Coordinates of C-alpha atoms in Angstrom, one line a residue:
M1 CA 2.9 -70.4 -64.0
S2 CA 2.1 -74.0 -65.8
G3 CA -0.4 -75.3 -67.9
S4 CA -2.9 -77.9 -66.3
P5 CA -2.6 -81.5 -67.3
K6 CA -5.4 -83.2 -69.7
G7 CA -6.4 -86.5 -68.9
D8 CA -4.2 -89.8 -69.2
R9 CA -1.7 -90.0 -71.9
A10 CA 0.9 -92.3 -73.2
E11 CA 2.8 -89.1 -73.2
E12 CA 2.2 -85.8 -71.7
P13 CA 3.3 -82.6 -73.8
P14 CA 5.6 -80.4 -72.0
T15 CA 4.0 -77.4 -70.0
L16 CA 5.4 -73.9 -69.4
T17 CA 6.6 -73.0 -65.8
I18 CA 8.3 -69.9 -65.4
P19 CA 8.4 -67.6 -62.3
R20 CA 6.2 -64.6 -61.7
G21 CA 7.9 -61.6 -63.4
T22 CA 7.8 -58.0 -62.7
L23 CA 4.8 -56.2 -64.3
L24 CA 6.0 -53.8 -66.9
R25 CA 2.8 -53.1 -68.9
S26 CA -1.1 -54.2 -68.6
R27 CA -3.6 -52.9 -71.2
V28 CA -6.0 -53.8 -74.3
V29 CA -4.3 -53.6 -77.7
S30 CA -5.9 -54.2 -81.0
D31 CA -2.6 -55.2 -82.7
V32 CA -0.1 -57.7 -80.9
G33 CA 2.7 -56.3 -82.9
T34 CA 2.8 -53.2 -80.6
T35 CA 4.0 -55.8 -77.7
L36 CA 6.1 -57.6 -79.9
S37 CA 7.8 -54.5 -80.8
R38 CA 8.0 -52.8 -77.4
A39 CA 9.9 -56.3 -75.9
L40 CA 12.0 -55.9 -78.7
D41 CA 13.1 -52.3 -78.7
R42 CA 13.6 -52.8 -74.7
E43 CA 15.5 -55.9 -75.4
L44 CA 13.2 -57.6 -73.0
T45 CA 13.8 -60.9 -71.3
G46 CA 10.8 -61.9 -69.9
Y47 CA 7.4 -62.8 -70.9
A48 CA 3.9 -61.6 -72.4
T49 CA 0.4 -63.1 -71.4
L50 CA -2.1 -62.8 -74.3
V51 CA -5.8 -63.2 -74.0
P52 CA -7.9 -62.5 -76.9
Q53 CA -11.1 -60.4 -75.9
E54 CA -13.2 -62.7 -77.5
T55 CA -12.2 -65.8 -75.7
L56 CA -13.2 -64.0 -72.6
L57 CA -16.5 -63.3 -74.3
L58 CA -17.0 -66.8 -75.7
S59 CA -15.2 -68.9 -73.4
G60 CA -12.9 -69.5 -76.0
E61 CA -9.4 -71.7 -75.7
A62 CA -6.7 -69.2 -76.4
R63 CA -4.7 -67.7 -73.4
G64 CA -0.9 -67.5 -74.5
V65 CA 2.2 -66.7 -73.0
I66 CA 5.3 -65.7 -75.2
T67 CA 8.7 -65.5 -73.7
F68 CA 11.3 -63.4 -74.8
D69 CA 15.2 -63.4 -74.6
D70 CA 16.7 -60.1 -75.0
G71 CA 13.5 -59.1 -77.0
V72 CA 13.4 -62.2 -79.4
P73 CA 10.3 -64.5 -79.0
V74 CA 11.4 -68.2 -78.0
L75 CA 8.3 -70.0 -76.5
A76 CA 5.0 -69.8 -77.2
Y77 CA 2.1 -71.7 -75.0
N78 CA -1.5 -71.9 -74.8
T79 CA -2.3 -72.3 -70.9
V80 CA -6.0 -73.5 -72.0
T81 CA -5.1 -76.2 -74.3
D82 CA -1.4 -77.1 -73.5
S83 CA -0.5 -76.8 -77.0
G84 CA 3.1 -75.2 -77.3
G85 CA 5.3 -73.8 -80.2
P86 CA 3.6 -73.4 -83.5
D87 CA 0.4 -75.0 -82.6
A88 CA 0.1 -72.2 -79.8
L89 CA 0.7 -69.5 -82.1
A90 CA -1.9 -70.7 -84.4
E91 CA -4.5 -70.8 -81.7
L92 CA -3.7 -67.1 -80.6
A93 CA -3.9 -65.9 -84.1
V94 CA -7.6 -64.6 -83.8
P95 CA -8.9 -61.0 -84.2
G96 CA -8.0 -58.7 -81.5
P97 CA -8.2 -57.0 -79.2
Y98 CA -6.0 -58.7 -76.6
R99 CA -5.4 -57.8 -73.1
V100 CA -1.9 -58.0 -72.7
E101 CA 0.5 -58.0 -69.9
L102 CA 4.2 -57.6 -70.2
Y103 CA 6.5 -58.9 -67.4
A104 CA 10.5 -58.9 -67.0
V105 CA 12.0 -62.0 -65.5
D106 CA 15.9 -62.4 -64.6
A107 CA 17.1 -64.6 -67.5
S108 CA 18.0 -67.4 -65.1
G109 CA 14.3 -67.6 -64.1
L110 CA 13.8 -68.7 -67.7
A111 CA 16.6 -71.0 -68.4
A112 CA 14.8 -74.1 -67.8
A113 CA 11.8 -73.2 -69.7
H114 CA 13.6 -72.1 -72.6
E115 CA 15.3 -75.7 -72.7
E116 CA 11.9 -77.0 -74.0
R117 CA 12.2 -77.4 -77.4
A118 CA 8.8 -78.8 -78.1
L119 CA 7.5 -75.1 -77.3
R120 CA 9.8 -73.0 -79.5
V121 CA 8.7 -70.9 -82.4
A122 CA 11.1 -69.3 -85.0
P123 CA 12.5 -65.8 -83.9
D124 CA 9.8 -64.3 -86.7
A125 CA 7.1 -66.4 -86.0
A126 CA 4.8 -64.5 -83.4
A127 CA 5.5 -61.3 -85.6
T128 CA 4.2 -62.8 -88.8
E129 CA 1.4 -65.0 -87.4
L130 CA 0.3 -62.8 -84.9
A131 CA 0.9 -59.4 -86.0
D132 CA 1.2 -59.7 -89.7
D133 CA 4.0 -57.5 -89.9
P134 CA 6.8 -58.4 -92.3
D135 CA 9.0 -55.3 -91.1
L136 CA 8.9 -56.2 -87.4
A137 CA 9.7 -60.1 -88.3
E138 CA 12.7 -59.0 -90.4
R139 CA 13.5 -56.5 -87.5
T140 CA 13.5 -59.5 -85.1
R141 CA 15.3 -61.7 -87.1
E142 CA 18.1 -59.4 -87.5
S143 CA 18.2 -59.1 -83.5
A144 CA 18.1 -63.1 -83.2
P145 CA 21.3 -64.9 -82.3
E146 CA 22.7 -66.9 -85.3
E147 CA 21.9 -70.2 -83.6
R148 CA 18.2 -69.5 -83.3
L149 CA 18.1 -68.6 -87.1
R150 CA 20.0 -71.7 -87.6
D151 CA 17.6 -73.9 -85.7
A152 CA 14.5 -72.5 -87.4
D153 CA 16.3 -73.0 -90.9
D154 CA 16.7 -76.6 -89.9
E155 CA 13.3 -77.4 -89.1
D156 CA 12.1 -75.7 -92.2
D157 CA 14.5 -77.8 -94.1
A158 CA 13.3 -81.0 -92.4
V159 CA 9.7 -80.2 -93.2
A160 CA 10.3 -79.6 -96.8
A161 CA 12.4 -82.8 -96.9
F162 CA 9.7 -84.8 -95.4
L163 CA 7.1 -83.3 -97.9
A164 CA 9.2 -84.3 -100.8
D165 CA 9.8 -87.8 -99.3
E166 CA 6.8 -89.2 -101.5
E167 CA 7.6 -92.8 -100.6
R168 CA 7.5 -92.0 -96.8
I169 CA 4.0 -90.4 -97.4
D170 CA 2.6 -93.1 -99.3
A171 CA 4.0 -95.6 -96.6
I172 CA 2.3 -93.2 -94.0
R173 CA -1.1 -93.4 -96.1
E174 CA -1.1 -97.0 -96.4
Q175 CA -0.5 -97.4 -92.7
A176 CA -3.5 -95.3 -92.0
R177 CA -5.6 -97.3 -94.5
S178 CA -4.6 -100.7 -93.0
E179 CA -5.5 -99.4 -89.4
A180 CA -8.8 -97.9 -90.6
R181 CA -9.6 -101.1 -92.1
D182 CA -8.5 -103.1 -88.9
R183 CA -10.3 -100.8 -86.7
A184 CA -13.5 -101.3 -89.4
A185 CA -13.1 -105.0 -89.0
E186 CA -13.3 -104.9 -85.3
W187 CA -16.4 -102.7 -85.0
G188 CA -18.3 -104.5 -87.6
I189 CA -18.4 -101.7 -90.3
D190 CA -16.3 -102.8 -92.9
D191 CA -18.8 -101.7 -95.7
A192 CA -17.9 -98.1 -94.7
L193 CA -14.6 -98.7 -96.3
D194 CA -16.1 -100.1 -99.7
G195 CA -16.3 -96.7 -101.5
P196 CA -13.9 -94.3 -102.4
D197 CA -10.5 -94.0 -100.6
E198 CA -10.8 -91.7 -97.7
F199 CA -6.9 -91.2 -97.3
E200 CA -6.3 -89.8 -101.1

């Protein structure tokens, strides 16, 4: 299983490639939390495919894969948009019902995929964003390896530090202003930037 490439880019995003597993369950559910809880209780190593029913009716762009290691979510991937990690979860966070299939896979079959850090999500992120279930999120954190929890906390700290770095943010804004002015000059639309600053 893998995502499809999209056009020419300087750097292609990682795609998720995992072996076909043993189908354990296939059904329509109104709450993804049911599937996440089942995977946690079974200490499943494998993956779930999630297709929101509204995407089938409206040709939407949300067909997701969530992988598990001993029941704890590791990766999230949208096979339609090639988005991974938190972005994929955000795209999948739409009203149910969902068509869900749950597969078991040997741990060795997921080892390579689980090295793709760009596709990783915090252990409790799926329970929080897809199921809106604080109790399930807490149970998932309790089952997650310490290393996974440290990684998630480190990422949160990095984001908080970035947002607190006003000088860095101001520098990024100034660079954006400068690039916009340069493009406007190239395209002959300098007057468009004479009004209020768009980057504040």
